[in-house]
PDB file of C-alpha atoms in Angstrom:
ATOM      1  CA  UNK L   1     105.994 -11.926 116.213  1.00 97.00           C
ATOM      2  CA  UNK L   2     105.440  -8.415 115.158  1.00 98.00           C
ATOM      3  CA  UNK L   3     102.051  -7.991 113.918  1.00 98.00           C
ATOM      4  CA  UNK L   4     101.457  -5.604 111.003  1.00 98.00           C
ATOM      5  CA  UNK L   5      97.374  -4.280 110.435  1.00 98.00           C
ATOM      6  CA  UNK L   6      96.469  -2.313 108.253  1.00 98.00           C
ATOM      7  CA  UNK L   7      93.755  -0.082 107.769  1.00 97.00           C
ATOM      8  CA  UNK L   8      91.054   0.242 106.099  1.00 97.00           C
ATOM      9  CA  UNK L   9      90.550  -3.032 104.947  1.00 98.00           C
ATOM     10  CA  UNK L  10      89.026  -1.681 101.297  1.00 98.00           C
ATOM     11  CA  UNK L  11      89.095   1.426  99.907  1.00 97.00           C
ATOM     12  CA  UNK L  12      86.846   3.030  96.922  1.00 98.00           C
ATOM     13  CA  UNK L  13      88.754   6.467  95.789  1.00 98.00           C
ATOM     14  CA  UNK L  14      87.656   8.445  92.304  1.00 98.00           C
ATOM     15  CA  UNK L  15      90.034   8.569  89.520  1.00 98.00           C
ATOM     16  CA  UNK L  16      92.282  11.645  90.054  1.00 98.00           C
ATOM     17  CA  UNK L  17      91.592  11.650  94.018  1.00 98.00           C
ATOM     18  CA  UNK L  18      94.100  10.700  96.564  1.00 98.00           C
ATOM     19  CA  UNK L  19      94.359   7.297  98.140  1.00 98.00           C
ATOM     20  CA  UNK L  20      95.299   6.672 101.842  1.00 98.00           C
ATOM     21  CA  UNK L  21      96.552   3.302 103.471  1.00 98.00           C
ATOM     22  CA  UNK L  22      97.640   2.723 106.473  1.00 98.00           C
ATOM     23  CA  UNK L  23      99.811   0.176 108.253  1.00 98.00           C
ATOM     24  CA  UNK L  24     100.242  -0.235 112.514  1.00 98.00           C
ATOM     25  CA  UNK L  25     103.289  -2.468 113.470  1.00 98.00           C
ATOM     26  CA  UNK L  26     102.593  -4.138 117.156  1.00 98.00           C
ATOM     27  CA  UNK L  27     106.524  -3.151 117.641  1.00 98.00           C
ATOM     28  CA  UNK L  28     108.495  -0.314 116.363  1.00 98.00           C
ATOM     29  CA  UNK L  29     110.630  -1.733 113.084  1.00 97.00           C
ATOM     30  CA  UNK L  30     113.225   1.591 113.437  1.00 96.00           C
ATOM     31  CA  UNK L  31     116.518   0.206 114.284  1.00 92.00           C
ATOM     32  CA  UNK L  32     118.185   3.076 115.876  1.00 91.00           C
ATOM     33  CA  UNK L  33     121.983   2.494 114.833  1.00 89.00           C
ATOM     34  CA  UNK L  34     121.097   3.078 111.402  1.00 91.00           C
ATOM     35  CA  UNK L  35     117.857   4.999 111.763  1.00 95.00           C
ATOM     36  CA  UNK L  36     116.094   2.709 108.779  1.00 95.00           C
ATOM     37  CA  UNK L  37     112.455   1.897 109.192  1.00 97.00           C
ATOM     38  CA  UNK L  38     113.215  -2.154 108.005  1.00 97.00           C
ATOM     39  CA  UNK L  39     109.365  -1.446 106.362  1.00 98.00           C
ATOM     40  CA  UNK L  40     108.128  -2.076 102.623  1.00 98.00           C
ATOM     41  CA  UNK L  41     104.739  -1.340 100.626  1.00 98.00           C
ATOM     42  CA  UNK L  42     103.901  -4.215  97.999  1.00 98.00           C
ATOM     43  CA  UNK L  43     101.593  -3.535  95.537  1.00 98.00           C
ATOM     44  CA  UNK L  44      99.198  -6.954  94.213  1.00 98.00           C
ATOM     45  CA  UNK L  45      97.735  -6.992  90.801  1.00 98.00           C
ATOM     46  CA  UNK L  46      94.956  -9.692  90.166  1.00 97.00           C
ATOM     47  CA  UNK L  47      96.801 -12.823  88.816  1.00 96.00           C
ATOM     48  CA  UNK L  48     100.116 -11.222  89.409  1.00 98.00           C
ATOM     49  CA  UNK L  49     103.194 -11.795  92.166  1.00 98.00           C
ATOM     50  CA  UNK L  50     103.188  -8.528  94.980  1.00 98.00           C
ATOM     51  CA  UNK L  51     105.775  -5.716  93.637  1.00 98.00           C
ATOM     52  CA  UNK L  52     107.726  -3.589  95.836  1.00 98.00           C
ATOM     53  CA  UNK L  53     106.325  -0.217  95.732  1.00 98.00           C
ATOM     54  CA  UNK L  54     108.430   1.511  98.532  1.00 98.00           C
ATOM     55  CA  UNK L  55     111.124   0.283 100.909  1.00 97.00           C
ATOM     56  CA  UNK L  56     112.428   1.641 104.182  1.00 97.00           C
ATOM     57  CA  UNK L  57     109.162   3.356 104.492  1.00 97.00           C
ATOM     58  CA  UNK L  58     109.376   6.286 102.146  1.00 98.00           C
ATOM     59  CA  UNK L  59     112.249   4.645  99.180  1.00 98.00           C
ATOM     60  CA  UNK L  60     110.805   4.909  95.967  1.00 98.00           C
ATOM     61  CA  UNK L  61     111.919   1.330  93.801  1.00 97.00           C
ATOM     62  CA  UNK L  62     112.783   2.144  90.610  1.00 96.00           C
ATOM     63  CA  UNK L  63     110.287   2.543  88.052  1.00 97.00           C
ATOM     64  CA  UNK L  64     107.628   3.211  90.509  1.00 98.00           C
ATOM     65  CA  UNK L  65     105.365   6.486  89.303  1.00 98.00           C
ATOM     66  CA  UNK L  66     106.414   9.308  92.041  1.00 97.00           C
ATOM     67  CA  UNK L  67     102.666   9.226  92.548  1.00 98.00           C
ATOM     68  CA  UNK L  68     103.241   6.659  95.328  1.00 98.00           C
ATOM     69  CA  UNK L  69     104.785   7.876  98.409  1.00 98.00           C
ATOM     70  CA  UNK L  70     105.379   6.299 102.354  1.00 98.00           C
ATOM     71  CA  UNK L  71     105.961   8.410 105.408  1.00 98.00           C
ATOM     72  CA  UNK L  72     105.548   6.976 108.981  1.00 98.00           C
ATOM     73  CA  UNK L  73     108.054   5.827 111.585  1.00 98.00           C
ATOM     74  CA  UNK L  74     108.598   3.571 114.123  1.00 98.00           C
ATOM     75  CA  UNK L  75     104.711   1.771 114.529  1.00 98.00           C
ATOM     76  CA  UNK L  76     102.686   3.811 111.909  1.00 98.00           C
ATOM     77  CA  UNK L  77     103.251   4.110 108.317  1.00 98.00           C
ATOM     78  CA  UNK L  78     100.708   5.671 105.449  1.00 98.00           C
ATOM     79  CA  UNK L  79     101.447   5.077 101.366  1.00 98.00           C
ATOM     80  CA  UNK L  80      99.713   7.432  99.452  1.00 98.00           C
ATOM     81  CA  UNK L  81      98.873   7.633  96.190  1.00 98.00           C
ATOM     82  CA  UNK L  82      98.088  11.415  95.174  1.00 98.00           C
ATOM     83  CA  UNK L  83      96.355  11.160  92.745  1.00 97.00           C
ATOM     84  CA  UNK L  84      94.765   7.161  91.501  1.00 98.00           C
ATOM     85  CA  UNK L  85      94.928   6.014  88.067  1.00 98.00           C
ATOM     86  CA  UNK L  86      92.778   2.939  86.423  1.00 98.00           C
ATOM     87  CA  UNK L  87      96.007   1.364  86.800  1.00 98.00           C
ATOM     88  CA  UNK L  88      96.366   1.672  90.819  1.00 98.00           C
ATOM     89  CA  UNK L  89      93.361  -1.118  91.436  1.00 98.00           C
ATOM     90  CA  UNK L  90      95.249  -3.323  93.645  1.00 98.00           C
ATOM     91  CA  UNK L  91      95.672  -4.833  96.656  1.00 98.00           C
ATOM     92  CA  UNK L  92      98.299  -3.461  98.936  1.00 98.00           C
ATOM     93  CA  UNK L  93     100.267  -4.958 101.203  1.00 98.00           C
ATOM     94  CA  UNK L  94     102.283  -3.680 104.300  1.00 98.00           C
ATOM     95  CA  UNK L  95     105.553  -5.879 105.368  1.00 98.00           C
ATOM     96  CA  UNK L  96     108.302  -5.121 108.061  1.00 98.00           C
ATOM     97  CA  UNK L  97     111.474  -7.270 107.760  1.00 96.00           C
ATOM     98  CA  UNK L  98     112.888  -6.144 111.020  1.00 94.00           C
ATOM     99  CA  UNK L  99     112.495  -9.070 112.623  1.00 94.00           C
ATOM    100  CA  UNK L 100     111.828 -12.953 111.743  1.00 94.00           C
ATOM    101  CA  UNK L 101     109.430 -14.171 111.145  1.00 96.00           C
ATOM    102  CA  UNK L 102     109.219 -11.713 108.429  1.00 97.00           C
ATOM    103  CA  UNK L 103     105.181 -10.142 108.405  1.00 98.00           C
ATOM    104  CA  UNK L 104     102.982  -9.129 106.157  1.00 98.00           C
ATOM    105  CA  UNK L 105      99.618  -7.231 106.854  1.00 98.00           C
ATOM    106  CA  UNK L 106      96.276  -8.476 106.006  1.00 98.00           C
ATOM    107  CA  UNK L 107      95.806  -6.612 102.883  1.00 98.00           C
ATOM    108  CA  UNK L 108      93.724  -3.519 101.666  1.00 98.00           C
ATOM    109  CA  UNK L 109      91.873  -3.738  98.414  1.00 98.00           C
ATOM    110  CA  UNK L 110      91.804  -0.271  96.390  1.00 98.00           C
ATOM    111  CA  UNK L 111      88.998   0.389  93.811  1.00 98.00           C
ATOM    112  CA  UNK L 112      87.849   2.774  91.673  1.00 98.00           C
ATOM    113  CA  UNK L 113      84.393   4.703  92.994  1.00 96.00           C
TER     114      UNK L 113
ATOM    115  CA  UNK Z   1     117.275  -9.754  82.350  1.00 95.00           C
ATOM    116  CA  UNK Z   2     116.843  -9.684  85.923  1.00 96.00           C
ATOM    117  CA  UNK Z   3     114.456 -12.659  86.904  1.00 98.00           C
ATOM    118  CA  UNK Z   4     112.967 -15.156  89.069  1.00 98.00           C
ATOM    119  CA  UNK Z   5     111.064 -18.252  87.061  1.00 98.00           C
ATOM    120  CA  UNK Z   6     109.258 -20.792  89.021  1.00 98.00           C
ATOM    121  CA  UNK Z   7     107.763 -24.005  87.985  1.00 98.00           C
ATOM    122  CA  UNK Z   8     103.932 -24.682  86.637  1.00 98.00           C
ATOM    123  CA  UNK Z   9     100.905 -25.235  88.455  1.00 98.00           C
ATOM    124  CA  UNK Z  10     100.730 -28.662  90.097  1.00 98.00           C
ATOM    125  CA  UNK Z  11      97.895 -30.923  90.912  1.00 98.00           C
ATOM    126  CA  UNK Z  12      98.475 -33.359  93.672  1.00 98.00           C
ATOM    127  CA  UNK Z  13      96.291 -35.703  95.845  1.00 98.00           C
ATOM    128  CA  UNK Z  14      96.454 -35.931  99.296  1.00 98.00           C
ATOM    129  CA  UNK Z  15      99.291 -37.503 100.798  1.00 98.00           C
ATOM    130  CA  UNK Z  16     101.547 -36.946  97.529  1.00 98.00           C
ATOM    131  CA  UNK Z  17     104.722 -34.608  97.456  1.00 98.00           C
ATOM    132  CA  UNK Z  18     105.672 -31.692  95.444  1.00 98.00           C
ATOM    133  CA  UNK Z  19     108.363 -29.880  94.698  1.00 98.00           C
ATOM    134  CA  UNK Z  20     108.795 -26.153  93.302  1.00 98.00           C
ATOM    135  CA  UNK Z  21     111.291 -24.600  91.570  1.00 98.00           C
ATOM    136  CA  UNK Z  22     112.540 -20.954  91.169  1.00 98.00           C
ATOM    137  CA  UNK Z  23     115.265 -20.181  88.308  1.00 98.00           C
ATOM    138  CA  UNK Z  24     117.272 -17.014  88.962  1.00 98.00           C
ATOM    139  CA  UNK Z  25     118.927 -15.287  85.649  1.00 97.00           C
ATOM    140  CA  UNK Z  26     120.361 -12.348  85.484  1.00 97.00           C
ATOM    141  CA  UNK Z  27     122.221 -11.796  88.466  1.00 97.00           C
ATOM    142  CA  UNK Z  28     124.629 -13.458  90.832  1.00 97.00           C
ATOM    143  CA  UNK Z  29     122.704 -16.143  92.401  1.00 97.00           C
ATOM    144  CA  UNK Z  30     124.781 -16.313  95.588  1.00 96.00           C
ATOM    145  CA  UNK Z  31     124.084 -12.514  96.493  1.00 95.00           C
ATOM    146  CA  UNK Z  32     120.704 -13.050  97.438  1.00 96.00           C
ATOM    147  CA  UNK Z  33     118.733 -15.153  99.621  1.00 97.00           C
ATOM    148  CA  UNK Z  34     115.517 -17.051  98.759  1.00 98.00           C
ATOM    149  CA  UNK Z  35     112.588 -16.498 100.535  1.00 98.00           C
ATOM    150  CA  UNK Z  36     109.175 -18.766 100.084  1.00 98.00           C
ATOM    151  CA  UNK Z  37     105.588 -17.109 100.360  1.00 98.00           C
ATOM    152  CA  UNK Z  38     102.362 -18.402 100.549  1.00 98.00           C
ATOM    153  CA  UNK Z  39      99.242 -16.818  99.550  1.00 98.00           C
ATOM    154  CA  UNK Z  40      96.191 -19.164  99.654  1.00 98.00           C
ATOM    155  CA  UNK Z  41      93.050 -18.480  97.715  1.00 97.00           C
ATOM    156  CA  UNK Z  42      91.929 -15.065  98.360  1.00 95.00           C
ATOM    157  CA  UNK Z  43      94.336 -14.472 101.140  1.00 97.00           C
ATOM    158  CA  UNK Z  44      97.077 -12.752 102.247  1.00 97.00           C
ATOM    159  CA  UNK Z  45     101.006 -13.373 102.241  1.00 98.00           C
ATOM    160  CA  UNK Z  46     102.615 -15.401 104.755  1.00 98.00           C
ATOM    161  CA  UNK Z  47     106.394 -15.482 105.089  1.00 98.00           C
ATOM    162  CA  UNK Z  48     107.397 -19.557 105.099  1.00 98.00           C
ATOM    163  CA  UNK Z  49     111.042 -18.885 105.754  1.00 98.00           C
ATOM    164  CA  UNK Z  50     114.367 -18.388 103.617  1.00 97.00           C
ATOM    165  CA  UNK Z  51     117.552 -20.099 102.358  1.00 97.00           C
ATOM    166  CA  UNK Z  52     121.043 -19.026 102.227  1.00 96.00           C
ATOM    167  CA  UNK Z  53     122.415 -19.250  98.948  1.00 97.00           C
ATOM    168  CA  UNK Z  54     125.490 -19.041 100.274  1.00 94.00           C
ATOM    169  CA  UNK Z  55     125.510 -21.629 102.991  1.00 94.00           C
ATOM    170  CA  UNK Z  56     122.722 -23.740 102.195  1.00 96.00           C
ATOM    171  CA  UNK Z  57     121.065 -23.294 105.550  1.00 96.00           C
ATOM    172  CA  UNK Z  58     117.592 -22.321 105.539  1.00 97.00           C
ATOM    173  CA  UNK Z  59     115.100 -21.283 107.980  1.00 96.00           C
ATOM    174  CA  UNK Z  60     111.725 -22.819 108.620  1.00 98.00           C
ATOM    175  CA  UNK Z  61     108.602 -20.149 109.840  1.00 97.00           C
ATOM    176  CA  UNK Z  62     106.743 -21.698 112.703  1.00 96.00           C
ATOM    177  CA  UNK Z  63     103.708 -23.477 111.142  1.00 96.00           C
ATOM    178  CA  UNK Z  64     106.435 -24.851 108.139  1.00 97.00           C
ATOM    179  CA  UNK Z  65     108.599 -27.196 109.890  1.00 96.00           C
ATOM    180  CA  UNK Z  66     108.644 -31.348 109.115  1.00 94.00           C
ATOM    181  CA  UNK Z  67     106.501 -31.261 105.626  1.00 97.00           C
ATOM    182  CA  UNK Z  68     108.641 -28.439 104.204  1.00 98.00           C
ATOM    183  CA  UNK Z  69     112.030 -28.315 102.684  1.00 98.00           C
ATOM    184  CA  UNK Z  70     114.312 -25.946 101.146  1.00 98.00           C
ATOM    185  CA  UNK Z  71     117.147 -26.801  98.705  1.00 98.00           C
ATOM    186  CA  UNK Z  72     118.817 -25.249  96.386  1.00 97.00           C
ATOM    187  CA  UNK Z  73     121.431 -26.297  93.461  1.00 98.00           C
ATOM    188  CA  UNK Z  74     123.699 -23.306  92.920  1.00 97.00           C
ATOM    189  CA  UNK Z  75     125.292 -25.078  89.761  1.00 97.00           C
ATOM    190  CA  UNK Z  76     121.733 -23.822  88.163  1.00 97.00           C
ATOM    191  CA  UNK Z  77     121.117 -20.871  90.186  1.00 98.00           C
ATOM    192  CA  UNK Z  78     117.524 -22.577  91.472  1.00 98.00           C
ATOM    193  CA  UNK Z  79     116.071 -23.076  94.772  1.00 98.00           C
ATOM    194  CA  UNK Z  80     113.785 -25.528  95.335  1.00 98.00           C
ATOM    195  CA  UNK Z  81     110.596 -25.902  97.702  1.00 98.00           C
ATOM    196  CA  UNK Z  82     109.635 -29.245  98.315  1.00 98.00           C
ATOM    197  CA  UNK Z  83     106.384 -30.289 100.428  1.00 98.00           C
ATOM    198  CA  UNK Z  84     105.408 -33.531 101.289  1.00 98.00           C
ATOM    199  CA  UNK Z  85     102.601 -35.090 102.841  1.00 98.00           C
ATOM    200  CA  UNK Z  86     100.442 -32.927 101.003  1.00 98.00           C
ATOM    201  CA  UNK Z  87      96.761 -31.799 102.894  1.00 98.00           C
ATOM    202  CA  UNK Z  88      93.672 -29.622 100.703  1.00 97.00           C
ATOM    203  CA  UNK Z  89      94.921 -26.635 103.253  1.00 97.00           C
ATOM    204  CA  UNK Z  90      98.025 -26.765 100.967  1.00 98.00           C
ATOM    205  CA  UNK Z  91      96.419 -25.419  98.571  1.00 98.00           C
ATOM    206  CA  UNK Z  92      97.966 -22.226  97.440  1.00 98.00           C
ATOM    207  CA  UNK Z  93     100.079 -20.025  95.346  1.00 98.00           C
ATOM    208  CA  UNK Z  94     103.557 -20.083  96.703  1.00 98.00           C
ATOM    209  CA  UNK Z  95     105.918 -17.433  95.570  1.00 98.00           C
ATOM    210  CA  UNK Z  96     109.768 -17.454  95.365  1.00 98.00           C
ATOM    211  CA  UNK Z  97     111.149 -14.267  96.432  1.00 98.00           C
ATOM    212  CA  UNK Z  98     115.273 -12.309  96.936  1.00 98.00           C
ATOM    213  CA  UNK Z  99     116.633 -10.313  99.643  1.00 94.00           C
ATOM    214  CA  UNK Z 100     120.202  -9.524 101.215  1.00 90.00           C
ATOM    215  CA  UNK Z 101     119.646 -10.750 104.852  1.00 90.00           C
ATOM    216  CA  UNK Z 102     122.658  -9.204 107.208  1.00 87.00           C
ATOM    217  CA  UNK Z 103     123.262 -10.931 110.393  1.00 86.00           C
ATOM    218  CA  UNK Z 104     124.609  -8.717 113.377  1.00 83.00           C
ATOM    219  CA  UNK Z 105     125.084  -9.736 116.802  1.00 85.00           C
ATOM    220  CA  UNK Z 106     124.228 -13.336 115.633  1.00 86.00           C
ATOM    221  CA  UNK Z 107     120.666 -12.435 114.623  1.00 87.00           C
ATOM    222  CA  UNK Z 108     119.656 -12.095 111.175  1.00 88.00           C
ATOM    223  CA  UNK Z 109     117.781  -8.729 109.857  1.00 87.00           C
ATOM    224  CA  UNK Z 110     116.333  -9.486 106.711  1.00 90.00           C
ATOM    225  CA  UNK Z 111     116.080  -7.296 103.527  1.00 91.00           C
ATOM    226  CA  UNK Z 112     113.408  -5.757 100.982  1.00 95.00           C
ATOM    227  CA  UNK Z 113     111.880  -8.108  98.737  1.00 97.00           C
ATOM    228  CA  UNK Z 114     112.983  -6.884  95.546  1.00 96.00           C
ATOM    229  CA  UNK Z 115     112.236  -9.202  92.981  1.00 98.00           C
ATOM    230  CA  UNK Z 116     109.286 -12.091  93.092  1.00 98.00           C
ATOM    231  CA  UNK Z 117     108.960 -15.398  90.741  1.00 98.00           C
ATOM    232  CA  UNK Z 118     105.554 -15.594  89.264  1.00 98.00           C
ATOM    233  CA  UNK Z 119     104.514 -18.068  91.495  1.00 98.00           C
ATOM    234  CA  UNK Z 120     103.280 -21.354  91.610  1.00 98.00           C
ATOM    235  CA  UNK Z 121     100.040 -22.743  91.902  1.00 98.00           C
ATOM    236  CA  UNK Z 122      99.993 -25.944  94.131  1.00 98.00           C
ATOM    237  CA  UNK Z 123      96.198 -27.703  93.925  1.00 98.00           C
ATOM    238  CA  UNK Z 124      95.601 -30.466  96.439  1.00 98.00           C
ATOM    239  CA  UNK Z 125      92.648 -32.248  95.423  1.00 97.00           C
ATOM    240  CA  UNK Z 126      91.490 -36.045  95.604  1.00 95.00           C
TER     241      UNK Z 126
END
């Protein structure tokens, strides 16, 4: 199984500041015929189901503020969010869906400092 | 509108069954697989598997096999988690949620999850 950890596991940022996760796969999720990082970011609202933020590490979903943004390849990804809003307290959750059984990492809790 | 609905929050005893539903509306149900979550109490997410809506055929995560079923009934566009034999370490939140798994070479890559149900919270308590 391909273990995903992330790091840190909380985070306090200011309002306005910029907010940095990041996520280690134990096994690269690039598949090279297509060159896709098979890699998401969820974001996890208290009370509410996880919502994609980003897919194939860096993708934007629709509707998502252009605040967020992924980079990373292979084993190590980042989201960032450039600069956090009230709105952004969250957990967030890593997931690579390159191979079954489909992983999720542990988790990192963002707050407001 | 594009949507997954699950069922209402369940109370069970030990030893008793369940089953969980997840409405799709909006879309084609047969262009997406289900997956099932599960997120116990201040935990994380843990894949439990996925069905084909086009087959029928789902796949069991190791740790979900025996006590756990997936069904569907396409004439109502709803998959269906069933769990029986229910223990307190049940006890979670379990989440319906779509992809578009390819298979190539015989091995299945799986998808994005872009849409989740609401989920369902499953109480086992005596």
């Amino acid at each position: 199984d391909i273990v995903m950890t992330q790091s840190p596991d909380s985070l306090a940022v200011s309002l306005g500041e910029r907010a940095t996760i990041n996520c280690k796969s134990s096994q690269s999720v690039l598949y090279s015929s297509n060159n896709k990082n098979y890699f998401s970011w969820y974001q996890q609202k208290a009370g509410q189901p996880p919502k994609l933020l980003l897919y194939w590490a860096s993708i934007r979903e629709s509707g998502v503020p252009d605040r967020f943004s992924g980079s990373g390849s292979g084993t190590d990804f980042t989201l960032t969010i450039s600069s956090l809003q009230a709105e952004d307290v969250a957990v967030y959750y890593c997931q690579q869906y390159f191979s079954t059984p489909v992983t999720f990492g542990q988790g990192t809790r963002l707050e407001i400092k | 509108q594009v949507q997954l609905v699950q069922s209402g929050s369940e109370l069970k005893k030990p030893g008793a069954s369940v089953k969980v539903s997840c409405k799709a509306s909006g879309y084609t149900f047969t262009t997406y697989a289900i997956n099932w979550v599960r997120q116990a109490p201040g935990q994380g997410l843990e894949w439990m598997g996925w069905i084909s809506t086009n087959t029928g055929n789902p796949t069991y995560a190791q740790g979900f096999t025996g006590r756990f079923v997936f069904s569907l009934d396409t004439s109502v566009s709803t998959a269906y988690l069933q769990i029986s034999s229910l223990k307190a370490e049940d006890t979670a939140v379990y989440y319906c949620a779509r992809d578009t798994p390819i298979t190539i070479f015989g091995v299945v890559i799986h998808d994005t999850f872009d849409m989740w149900g609401q989920g369902t919270m499953v109480t086992v308590s005596s």
